[in-house]
Amino acid sequence: MSSRWEEFYATHSTPDNFEENKRQIDDFCQHVNSEQKIVLITSGGTTVPLEHNTVRFVDNFSAGTRGSASAEWFLENGYIVIFIYRLKSLEPFVRHFMGQKFLDMLEIRKQSNVTSVQVKNENLNTVLPILEKYKAVKEANQLLSRSQHYFYIPSNEMPTHKMQSAEGPPTISLRLVPKMLEPLVNIWVPNAYVVSFKLETDESILVSKARGALSKYKHKMVALKMTRKTKVMLVFPNTSSEISLSCEEIENGIEIESKIVSQVIENHNLFIS
Amino acid sequence: MSSRWEEFYATHSTPDNFEENKRQIDDFCQHVNSEQKIVLITSGGTTVPLEHNTVRFVDNFSAGTRGSASAEWFLENGYIVIFIYRLKSLEPFVRHFMGQKFLDMLEIRKQSNVTSVQVKNENLNTVLPILEKYKAVKEANQLLSRSQHYFYIPSNEMPTHKMQSAEGPPTISLRLVPKMLEPLVNIWVPNAYVVSFKLETDESILVSKARGALSKYKHKMVALKMTRKTKVMLVFPNTSSEISLSCEEIENGIEIESKIVSQVIENHNLFIS
């Protein structure tokens, strides 16, 4: 089992943009001084191509809400954030303006022969605080955002062309994605405070599964998403705590990620001190 | 074979937002007069949930570029457009402003105690023409955009909870999605000019497959995407023609959808006259 990730890297070619991403991250880290706390967040789902010239793929359901919201809360708390996201999943700040909402917020103004495009007054209270934070973060060079695909079907088993329907329904044997947590915790960043996130819909087994993962991979915390968006269980090797939003907090638009990130930061501080 | 779509509807519950979508489309069609040409576009990929409380699903690769770009060209040519898209796939107009690009285009201005958010001068030439078209289309009530999921695994075969990795790699037997073209052409809208789009990466079989589909489903045209974005083959029952972009056109940002839509409109006009 322990060599599964090694086998994975030995048999898979690196993604197209791997070298460029690596260079950008190296460059970005140059300017970080040793006093600053850094968090690396991977966000968005895992994609598995079923064919080489990919037409169809197996995907898991992650818009990247948790990752992109958490990134904002880490930034708010002064962390440097390296945000690796799956193409088309949500990014920090921009996530608040998806779809037609954004075009509907804009108006065209003509004043003495000068045309400008402005955010409508009624939307200013929504846009301005987010834009101000985004610009401050950019200014301070506090955020690096890079997209990356995560794949896991051995590429020599994939057909080159689209599978033909006429040949009958295809049967797909999925491989389990090797758990990168093991080398991550033990080899790549042994001094880091590593937290994993897991979505389990079956509440009866989730804590035992989280404990199993912690004892196997030796990382520090598993955040379990229980019911979507309003309840999360934080599982540590010996304890656990539950985070939830009250109806009032939900109505006021409080995001549960703000609470999760506070907890992670608290534990991170304990860990480094 | 011919009853597969009937079985599909008999065994699947309607999507959550089906009734609301139906009502909105009915309302929208009230204001259309008999002189106006209408096109209904379905855009974005097909999603297949692997579990009831969906965590993972099989997806095909469609960002909705072709559908959303085509919608813009039909609008440009005076058509009323009903745009049914897969959640998170691209929508007309907004598709030009995805990701951080949009926040980077905005600037905060403070003039005599009044704060406003404006599109930067350097981005005005990009934003203004698209925004003007969008606002004109909205004003004229020319576009209805509704999201919809397309599913196709019989729901009684799905596990309720997330499949457990510990039980070993899951094997998935896919069902073929019933071809809705047959009832669409013969029962639902027998007087419509129906066009289907297909992506085939294996050029040696694509024309024969398209001819097969035309003779089976009796619709009017198959548009075959060959190499991504720069070449399309239009296949009719007795003829075919190829549409491609020259290097110059590609450099000037011409979209192939403008040419496809011109051809469809030409053939639609011949059909109704």
Coordinates of C-alpha atoms in Angstrom, one line a residue:
Chain A
M1 CA 0.0 0.0 0.0
S2 CA 2.7 2.4 1.0
S3 CA 4.2 2.5 -2.5
R4 CA 0.9 3.3 -4.3
W5 CA 1.7 7.0 -4.6
E6 CA 5.2 6.2 -5.8
E7 CA 3.7 3.9 -8.5
F8 CA 1.3 6.7 -9.4
Y9 CA 4.1 9.2 -10.0
A10 CA 6.2 6.6 -11.8
T11 CA 3.4 5.7 -14.3
H12 CA 1.8 9.1 -14.8
S13 CA 3.2 12.0 -16.9
T14 CA 3.1 15.3 -15.1
P15 CA 0.2 17.6 -16.0
D16 CA 0.8 20.2 -18.8
N17 CA 1.1 23.2 -16.6
F18 CA 3.1 21.5 -13.8
E19 CA 6.4 23.1 -14.5
E20 CA 4.9 26.6 -14.9
N21 CA 2.9 26.2 -11.7
K22 CA 6.0 25.1 -9.8
R23 CA 8.0 28.1 -11.1
Q24 CA 5.2 30.5 -10.1
I25 CA 5.0 29.0 -6.6
D26 CA 8.8 29.2 -6.2
D27 CA 8.8 32.8 -7.3
F28 CA 5.9 33.7 -5.1
C29 CA 7.6 32.1 -2.0
Q30 CA 10.7 34.2 -2.6
H31 CA 9.0 37.3 -1.2
V32 CA 7.6 35.6 1.9
N33 CA 9.6 36.4 5.0
S34 CA 10.0 33.8 7.8
E35 CA 7.6 35.6 10.1
Q36 CA 4.7 35.1 7.8
K37 CA 2.3 32.2 8.1
I38 CA 1.6 30.4 4.8
V39 CA -1.3 28.1 4.0
L40 CA -1.6 26.0 0.9
I41 CA -5.1 25.2 -0.1
T42 CA -6.2 22.6 -2.8
S43 CA -9.7 23.2 -3.9
G44 CA -12.2 21.7 -6.3
G45 CA -13.0 18.1 -7.2
T46 CA -10.9 15.3 -8.7
T47 CA -11.4 14.7 -12.4
V48 CA -10.8 11.3 -14.1
P49 CA -10.7 11.2 -17.8
L50 CA -12.3 8.2 -19.4
E51 CA -10.6 8.7 -22.8
H52 CA -7.4 10.3 -24.0
N53 CA -8.9 13.0 -26.2
T54 CA -11.1 13.6 -23.2
V55 CA -14.8 13.9 -24.0
R56 CA -16.2 12.4 -20.8
F57 CA -14.9 12.1 -17.3
V58 CA -15.8 11.0 -13.8
D59 CA -16.0 13.9 -11.5
N60 CA -16.8 14.5 -7.9
F61 CA -19.2 17.1 -6.7
S62 CA -17.1 20.1 -5.6
A63 CA -17.7 23.6 -6.8
G64 CA -14.8 24.7 -4.6
T65 CA -17.0 26.7 -2.2
R66 CA -15.2 25.5 1.0
G67 CA -11.7 26.0 -0.5
S68 CA -12.3 29.5 -1.9
A69 CA -14.2 30.7 1.2
S70 CA -11.5 29.4 3.5
A71 CA -8.9 31.1 1.4
E72 CA -10.6 34.5 2.0
W73 CA -10.7 33.8 5.8
F74 CA -7.0 32.9 5.9
L75 CA -6.2 36.1 4.0
E76 CA -8.4 38.1 6.4
N77 CA -6.3 36.6 9.2
G78 CA -3.0 37.7 7.7
Y79 CA -1.9 34.4 6.1
I80 CA -0.2 34.2 2.8
V81 CA -2.3 31.9 0.6
I82 CA -1.3 29.6 -2.2
F83 CA -4.6 28.5 -3.8
I84 CA -4.4 25.5 -6.1
Y85 CA -7.8 25.0 -7.7
R86 CA -9.4 22.8 -10.3
L87 CA -10.1 24.6 -13.5
K88 CA -13.7 26.1 -13.4
S89 CA -14.1 25.6 -9.7
L90 CA -14.6 28.7 -7.6
E91 CA -11.8 31.2 -6.8
P92 CA -11.7 33.5 -3.7
F93 CA -13.5 36.8 -4.1
V94 CA -14.7 36.2 -7.7
R95 CA -16.9 33.5 -6.4
H96 CA -19.3 36.1 -5.1
F97 CA -20.1 37.3 -8.7
M98 CA -21.0 34.3 -10.8
G99 CA -23.4 34.2 -13.7
Q100 CA -25.6 37.0 -15.0
K101 CA -25.6 38.7 -11.6
F102 CA -22.5 40.5 -12.5
L103 CA -23.7 42.0 -15.8
D104 CA -26.9 43.0 -14.2
M105 CA -25.0 45.0 -11.6
L106 CA -23.4 47.2 -14.3
E107 CA -24.8 50.3 -15.9
I108 CA -23.7 52.4 -18.8
R109 CA -23.4 56.1 -18.0
K110 CA -22.9 58.9 -20.5
Q111 CA -21.8 62.2 -19.2
S112 CA -20.7 65.1 -21.5
N113 CA -19.6 62.7 -24.2
V114 CA -17.7 60.4 -21.8
T115 CA -19.1 56.9 -21.6
S116 CA -18.3 54.9 -18.5
V117 CA -19.5 51.5 -17.1
Q118 CA -20.2 51.6 -13.4
V119 CA -21.5 49.3 -10.7
K120 CA -25.1 50.5 -9.9
N121 CA -25.5 52.3 -6.7
E122 CA -27.8 49.6 -5.3
N123 CA -25.1 47.0 -5.7
L124 CA -22.2 49.1 -4.4
N125 CA -22.6 47.8 -0.8
T126 CA -22.1 44.3 -2.1
V127 CA -19.3 44.9 -4.5
L128 CA -17.2 47.5 -2.7
P129 CA -16.1 45.6 0.4
I130 CA -15.2 42.5 -1.6
L131 CA -13.3 44.5 -4.2
E132 CA -11.4 46.4 -1.6
K133 CA -10.3 43.2 0.1
Y134 CA -9.3 41.7 -3.3
K135 CA -7.3 44.8 -4.2
A136 CA -5.5 44.9 -0.8
V137 CA -4.6 41.2 -1.1
K138 CA -3.3 41.7 -4.7
E139 CA -1.4 44.8 -3.6
A140 CA 0.3 43.0 -0.7
N141 CA 1.1 40.0 -3.0
Q142 CA -0.7 37.9 -0.4
L143 CA -2.4 35.4 -2.7
L144 CA -1.2 33.1 -5.5
S145 CA -4.0 31.4 -7.4
R146 CA -3.1 28.6 -9.9
S147 CA -5.3 26.0 -11.6
Q148 CA -4.4 22.4 -11.8
H149 CA -6.0 19.2 -12.9
Y150 CA -6.0 16.1 -10.7
F151 CA -6.2 12.8 -12.6
Y152 CA -6.0 9.2 -11.7
I153 CA -6.8 6.6 -14.3
P154 CA -3.6 5.0 -15.6
S155 CA -3.2 6.6 -19.0
N156 CA -2.2 3.4 -20.8
E157 CA -5.6 2.0 -20.0
M158 CA -7.6 4.8 -21.6
P159 CA -9.0 4.5 -25.1
T160 CA -7.8 7.2 -27.5
H161 CA -11.1 8.1 -29.0
K162 CA -14.6 8.6 -27.6
M163 CA -16.1 5.3 -26.6
Q164 CA -18.9 4.4 -29.1
S165 CA -22.4 4.0 -27.8
A166 CA -23.3 1.4 -30.4
E167 CA -20.9 -1.0 -28.8
G168 CA -23.2 -1.1 -25.8
P169 CA -23.0 0.6 -22.4
P170 CA -19.4 0.9 -21.3
T171 CA -18.3 -0.5 -17.9
I172 CA -15.7 1.5 -16.1
S173 CA -13.4 0.0 -13.5
L174 CA -12.3 2.9 -11.3
R175 CA -9.0 2.9 -9.5
L176 CA -8.8 4.5 -6.1
V177 CA -6.8 7.7 -6.2
P178 CA -3.7 7.0 -4.1
K179 CA -3.9 9.0 -0.9
M180 CA -1.3 11.7 -1.2
L181 CA -1.7 12.5 2.5
E182 CA 0.9 9.8 3.4
P183 CA 3.9 11.2 1.6
L184 CA 2.6 14.8 2.2
V185 CA 2.7 14.4 6.0
N186 CA 5.8 12.1 6.2
I187 CA 8.1 13.2 3.4
W188 CA 7.1 16.4 1.6
V189 CA 6.2 18.8 4.5
P190 CA 6.8 16.9 7.8
N191 CA 6.7 20.2 9.7
A192 CA 3.4 21.4 8.3
Y193 CA 0.1 21.4 10.1
V194 CA -1.9 19.3 7.7
V195 CA -5.7 19.3 7.7
S196 CA -7.9 17.2 5.4
F197 CA -11.5 17.8 4.4
K198 CA -14.0 15.0 3.8
L199 CA -17.6 14.9 2.8
E200 CA -19.5 11.9 4.2
T201 CA -23.2 11.7 3.9
D202 CA -23.6 8.7 6.1
E203 CA -23.3 10.1 9.6
S204 CA -23.1 6.7 11.3
I205 CA -19.6 6.0 10.1
L206 CA -18.0 9.4 9.6
V207 CA -16.2 9.9 12.9
S208 CA -14.7 6.3 12.9
K209 CA -13.5 6.9 9.3
A210 CA -11.9 10.2 10.3
R211 CA -10.1 8.6 13.3
G212 CA -8.9 5.8 11.0
A213 CA -7.5 8.4 8.5
L214 CA -5.8 10.3 11.3
S215 CA -4.1 7.2 12.7
K216 CA -3.1 6.0 9.3
Y217 CA -1.8 9.3 7.8
K218 CA -0.6 11.0 11.0
H219 CA -1.9 14.4 10.0
K220 CA -3.5 16.8 12.5
M221 CA -7.2 17.2 11.8
V222 CA -10.0 16.1 9.6
A223 CA -12.9 18.5 8.9
L224 CA -16.0 16.5 8.1
K225 CA -18.7 18.2 6.2
M226 CA -22.0 16.7 7.5
T227 CA -25.1 18.4 6.3
R228 CA -24.3 20.7 3.5
K229 CA -23.1 24.1 4.6
T230 CA -24.5 24.3 8.1
K231 CA -22.6 21.7 10.2
V232 CA -19.0 20.5 10.3
M233 CA -17.3 18.1 12.7
L234 CA -13.6 18.7 13.5
V235 CA -11.9 15.5 14.4
F236 CA -8.6 15.5 16.2
P237 CA -6.6 12.4 17.2
N238 CA -8.1 12.4 20.7
T239 CA -11.0 14.9 20.6
S240 CA -13.6 16.2 18.3
S241 CA -15.8 19.3 18.2
E242 CA -18.8 20.3 16.2
I243 CA -19.2 23.6 14.4
S244 CA -22.6 24.7 13.2
L245 CA -24.5 27.8 12.2
S246 CA -27.6 29.0 14.0
C247 CA -30.6 30.1 11.9
E248 CA -29.7 33.7 12.8
E249 CA -26.2 33.3 11.5
I250 CA -27.4 31.7 8.3
E251 CA -29.9 34.5 7.8
N252 CA -27.1 37.0 8.3
G253 CA -25.0 35.3 5.6
I254 CA -22.3 34.1 8.0
E255 CA -20.2 31.4 6.3
I256 CA -19.3 28.3 8.3
E257 CA -15.8 28.5 6.7
S258 CA -15.0 31.6 8.9
K259 CA -15.5 29.4 12.0
I260 CA -13.6 26.4 10.6
V261 CA -10.7 28.6 9.7
S262 CA -10.7 30.3 13.2
Q263 CA -10.4 26.8 14.7
V264 CA -7.6 25.7 12.3
I265 CA -5.7 28.9 13.0
E266 CA -6.0 28.4 16.8
N267 CA -4.7 24.9 16.5
H268 CA -2.0 25.9 14.1
N269 CA -0.8 28.6 16.5
L270 CA -0.7 26.0 19.3
F271 CA 1.2 23.7 17.0
I272 CA 3.9 26.2 16.1
S273 CA 4.4 27.6 19.6
Chain B
M1 CA -35.6 0.6 -28.8
S2 CA -38.4 3.1 -29.6
S3 CA -39.8 3.0 -26.1
R4 CA -36.6 3.7 -24.2
W5 CA -37.4 7.4 -23.7
E6 CA -40.9 6.4 -22.5
E7 CA -39.4 4.1 -20.0
F8 CA -37.0 6.8 -19.0
Y9 CA -39.8 9.2 -18.2
A10 CA -41.9 6.5 -16.5
T11 CA -39.1 5.5 -14.1
H12 CA -37.5 8.9 -13.4
S13 CA -38.9 11.6 -11.2
T14 CA -38.9 15.1 -12.7
P15 CA -36.0 17.4 -11.7
D16 CA -36.6 19.7 -8.8
N17 CA -36.9 22.9 -10.9
F18 CA -38.9 21.3 -13.7
E19 CA -42.3 22.9 -12.9
E20 CA -40.8 26.3 -12.3
N21 CA -38.8 26.1 -15.6
K22 CA -41.9 25.1 -17.4
R23 CA -43.9 28.0 -16.0
Q24 CA -41.2 30.5 -16.8
I25 CA -41.0 29.2 -20.4
D26 CA -44.7 29.4 -20.8
D27 CA -44.8 32.9 -19.5
F28 CA -41.9 33.9 -21.7
C29 CA -43.6 32.5 -24.8
Q30 CA -46.8 34.5 -24.2
H31 CA -45.1 37.7 -25.4
V32 CA -43.7 36.2 -28.6
N33 CA -45.7 37.1 -31.7
S34 CA -46.2 34.7 -34.6
E35 CA -43.8 36.7 -36.8
Q36 CA -40.8 36.1 -34.6
K37 CA -38.5 33.2 -35.0
I38 CA -37.6 31.3 -31.8
V39 CA -34.7 29.0 -31.2
L40 CA -34.4 26.7 -28.2
I41 CA -30.8 25.8 -27.3
T42 CA -29.8 23.2 -24.8
S43 CA -26.2 23.7 -23.6
G44 CA -23.7 22.1 -21.3
G45 CA -22.9 18.5 -20.6
T46 CA -24.9 15.6 -19.4
T47 CA -24.4 14.7 -15.7
V48 CA -24.9 11.2 -14.2
P49 CA -25.0 10.9 -10.5
L50 CA -23.4 7.8 -9.0
E51 CA -25.0 8.1 -5.7
H52 CA -28.3 9.6 -4.4
N53 CA -26.8 12.2 -2.1
T54 CA -24.7 13.0 -5.0
V55 CA -21.0 13.3 -4.2
R56 CA -19.5 12.0 -7.4
F57 CA -20.8 11.8 -11.0
V58 CA -19.9 11.0 -14.5
D59 CA -19.7 14.1 -16.6
N60 CA -19.0 14.8 -20.2
F61 CA -16.7 17.6 -21.3
S62 CA -18.7 20.6 -22.2
A63 CA -18.2 24.0 -20.8
G64 CA -21.2 25.2 -22.9
T65 CA -19.0 27.4 -25.1
R66 CA -20.8 26.4 -28.4
G67 CA -24.3 26.7 -26.9
S68 CA -23.7 30.1 -25.3
A69 CA -21.8 31.5 -28.2
S70 CA -24.6 30.3 -30.6
A71 CA -27.2 31.9 -28.4
E72 CA -25.5 35.3 -28.9
W73 CA -25.4 34.9 -32.7
F74 CA -29.1 33.9 -32.9
L75 CA -29.9 37.0 -30.8
E76 CA -27.8 39.1 -33.1
N77 CA -29.9 37.8 -36.0
G78 CA -33.2 38.8 -34.3
Y79 CA -34.2 35.4 -32.9
I80 CA -35.9 34.9 -29.6
V81 CA -33.7 32.6 -27.6
I82 CA -34.7 30.1 -24.9
F83 CA -31.4 28.9 -23.4
I84 CA -31.5 25.8 -21.2
Y85 CA -28.1 25.2 -19.7
R86 CA -26.5 22.9 -17.3
L87 CA -25.7 24.5 -14.0
K88 CA -22.2 26.1 -14.0
S89 CA -21.9 25.8 -17.7
L90 CA -21.4 29.1 -19.7
E91 CA -24.2 31.5 -20.3
P92 CA -24.4 34.0 -23.2
F93 CA -22.6 37.4 -22.7
V94 CA -21.4 36.5 -19.1
R95 CA -19.1 33.9 -20.6
H96 CA -16.7 36.7 -21.7
F97 CA -16.0 37.6 -18.1
M98 CA -15.0 34.5 -16.2
G99 CA -12.6 34.2 -13.3
Q100 CA -10.5 37.0 -11.8
K101 CA -10.5 38.9 -15.1
F102 CA -13.6 40.6 -14.0
L103 CA -12.4 41.9 -10.6
D104 CA -9.2 43.0 -12.3
M105 CA -11.2 45.2 -14.7
L106 CA -12.8 47.2 -11.9
E107 CA -11.4 50.2 -10.1
I108 CA -12.6 52.1 -7.1
R109 CA -13.0 55.9 -7.6
K110 CA -13.4 58.5 -5.0
Q111 CA -14.6 61.9 -6.1
S112 CA -15.7 64.6 -3.7
N113 CA -16.9 62.1 -1.1
V114 CA -18.7 59.9 -3.6
T115 CA -17.2 56.4 -4.0
S116 CA -18.0 54.5 -7.2
V117 CA -16.8 51.3 -8.8
Q118 CA -16.0 51.6 -12.5
V119 CA -14.7 49.5 -15.3
K120 CA -11.2 50.7 -16.1
N121 CA -10.7 52.8 -19.2
E122 CA -8.4 50.2 -20.7
N123 CA -11.1 47.6 -20.5
L124 CA -14.0 49.7 -21.7
N125 CA -13.6 48.6 -25.3
T126 CA -14.1 45.0 -24.2
V127 CA -16.9 45.4 -21.8
L128 CA -19.0 48.1 -23.4
P129 CA -20.1 46.4 -26.7
I130 CA -21.0 43.1 -24.8
L131 CA -22.8 45.0 -22.1
E132 CA -24.8 47.1 -24.6
K133 CA -25.9 43.9 -26.5
Y134 CA -26.8 42.2 -23.2
K135 CA -28.9 45.2 -22.0
A136 CA -30.7 45.5 -25.4
V137 CA -31.5 41.8 -25.3
K138 CA -32.9 42.0 -21.8
E139 CA -34.8 45.2 -22.6
A140 CA -36.4 43.5 -25.6
N141 CA -37.2 40.4 -23.5
Q142 CA -35.4 38.4 -26.2
L143 CA -33.7 35.9 -24.0
L144 CA -34.8 33.4 -21.4
S145 CA -32.0 31.6 -19.6
R146 CA -32.9 28.6 -17.3
S147 CA -30.6 26.0 -15.7
Q148 CA -31.5 22.4 -15.7
H149 CA -29.8 19.1 -14.8
Y150 CA -29.8 16.2 -17.2
F151 CA -29.6 12.8 -15.5
Y152 CA -29.7 9.3 -16.7
I153 CA -28.9 6.5 -14.2
P154 CA -32.1 4.7 -13.1
S155 CA -32.4 6.1 -9.6
N156 CA -33.4 2.8 -7.9
E157 CA -29.9 1.5 -8.9
M158 CA -28.0 4.2 -7.1
P159 CA -26.6 3.7 -3.6
T160 CA -27.9 6.3 -1.1
H161 CA -24.6 7.2 0.4
K162 CA -21.1 7.8 -0.9
M163 CA -19.5 4.6 -2.1
Q164 CA -16.8 3.5 0.4
S165 CA -13.3 3.3 -1.0
A166 CA -12.4 0.6 1.5
E167 CA -14.8 -1.8 -0.3
G168 CA -12.4 -1.6 -3.2
P169 CA -12.6 0.3 -6.5
P170 CA -16.2 0.5 -7.6
T171 CA -17.2 -0.7 -11.1
I172 CA -19.9 1.3 -12.7
S173 CA -22.2 0.0 -15.4
L174 CA -23.3 3.0 -17.5
R175 CA -26.6 3.0 -19.2
L176 CA -26.9 4.8 -22.5
V177 CA -28.9 8.0 -22.2
P178 CA -32.1 7.5 -24.3
K179 CA -31.9 9.6 -27.4
M180 CA -34.5 12.2 -26.9
L181 CA -34.2 13.3 -30.6
E182 CA -36.7 10.7 -31.6
P183 CA -39.8 11.9 -29.6
L184 CA -38.5 15.5 -30.1
V185 CA -38.7 15.3 -33.9
N186 CA -41.7 13.1 -34.2
I187 CA -44.0 14.0 -31.3
W188 CA -43.0 17.1 -29.4
V189 CA -42.1 19.6 -32.1
P190 CA -42.8 17.9 -35.5
N191 CA -42.8 21.3 -37.2
A192 CA -39.4 22.5 -35.8
Y193 CA -36.1 22.6 -37.6
V194 CA -34.1 20.3 -35.3
V195 CA -30.3 20.4 -35.4
S196 CA -28.0 18.2 -33.2
F197 CA -24.4 18.8 -32.3
K198 CA -21.9 16.0 -31.8
L199 CA -18.3 15.8 -30.8
E200 CA -16.4 13.0 -32.5
T201 CA -12.6 12.8 -32.1
D202 CA -12.3 9.9 -34.6
E203 CA -12.6 11.5 -38.0
S204 CA -12.8 8.3 -39.9
I205 CA -16.3 7.4 -38.7
L206 CA -17.9 10.7 -38.0
V207 CA -19.8 11.4 -41.3
S208 CA -21.2 7.9 -41.4
K209 CA -22.3 8.2 -37.8
A210 CA -24.0 11.5 -38.5
R211 CA -25.8 10.1 -41.6
G212 CA -26.9 7.2 -39.5
A213 CA -28.4 9.5 -36.9
L214 CA -30.2 11.7 -39.5
S215 CA -31.8 8.6 -41.1
K216 CA -32.8 7.2 -37.7
Y217 CA -34.1 10.3 -36.0
K218 CA -35.3 12.3 -39.1
H219 CA -34.0 15.6 -38.0
K220 CA -32.5 18.1 -40.3
M221 CA -28.9 18.6 -39.7
V222 CA -26.0 17.3 -37.6
A223 CA -23.1 19.7 -36.8
L224 CA -20.0 17.8 -36.1
K225 CA -17.2 19.3 -34.1
M226 CA -14.0 17.9 -35.5
T227 CA -10.9 19.5 -34.2
R228 CA -11.7 21.7 -31.2
K229 CA -13.0 25.2 -32.1
T230 CA -11.6 25.6 -35.6
K231 CA -13.4 23.1 -37.8
V232 CA -17.0 21.9 -38.0
M233 CA -18.7 19.6 -40.5
L234 CA -22.4 20.2 -41.2
V235 CA -24.1 17.0 -42.3
F236 CA -27.5 17.1 -44.1
P237 CA -29.4 14.0 -45.3
N238 CA -27.9 14.3 -48.8
T239 CA -25.1 16.8 -48.6
S240 CA -22.5 18.0 -46.3
S241 CA -20.3 21.1 -46.0
E242 CA -17.3 22.1 -43.9
I243 CA -16.9 25.2 -41.9
S244 CA -13.5 26.3 -40.7
L245 CA -11.6 29.3 -39.5
S246 CA -8.6 30.7 -41.2
C247 CA -5.6 31.6 -39.2
E248 CA -6.4 35.3 -39.8
E249 CA -10.0 34.8 -38.5
I250 CA -8.7 33.0 -35.5
E251 CA -6.3 35.8 -34.8
N252 CA -9.1 38.4 -35.1
G253 CA -11.2 36.5 -32.5
I254 CA -13.8 35.3 -35.0
E255 CA -15.9 32.6 -33.4
I256 CA -16.8 29.6 -35.5
E257 CA -20.3 29.7 -34.0
S258 CA -21.1 32.8 -36.0
K259 CA -20.6 30.8 -39.2
I260 CA -22.5 27.7 -37.9
V261 CA -25.4 29.9 -36.9
S262 CA -25.5 31.7 -40.2
Q263 CA -25.7 28.3 -42.0
V264 CA -28.5 27.1 -39.6
I265 CA -30.5 30.3 -40.1
E266 CA -30.1 30.0 -43.9
N267 CA -31.4 26.5 -43.8
H268 CA -34.1 27.3 -41.3
N269 CA -35.4 30.1 -43.6
L270 CA -35.5 27.7 -46.6
F271 CA -37.3 25.2 -44.4
I272 CA -40.1 27.6 -43.3
S273 CA -40.6 29.3 -46.7

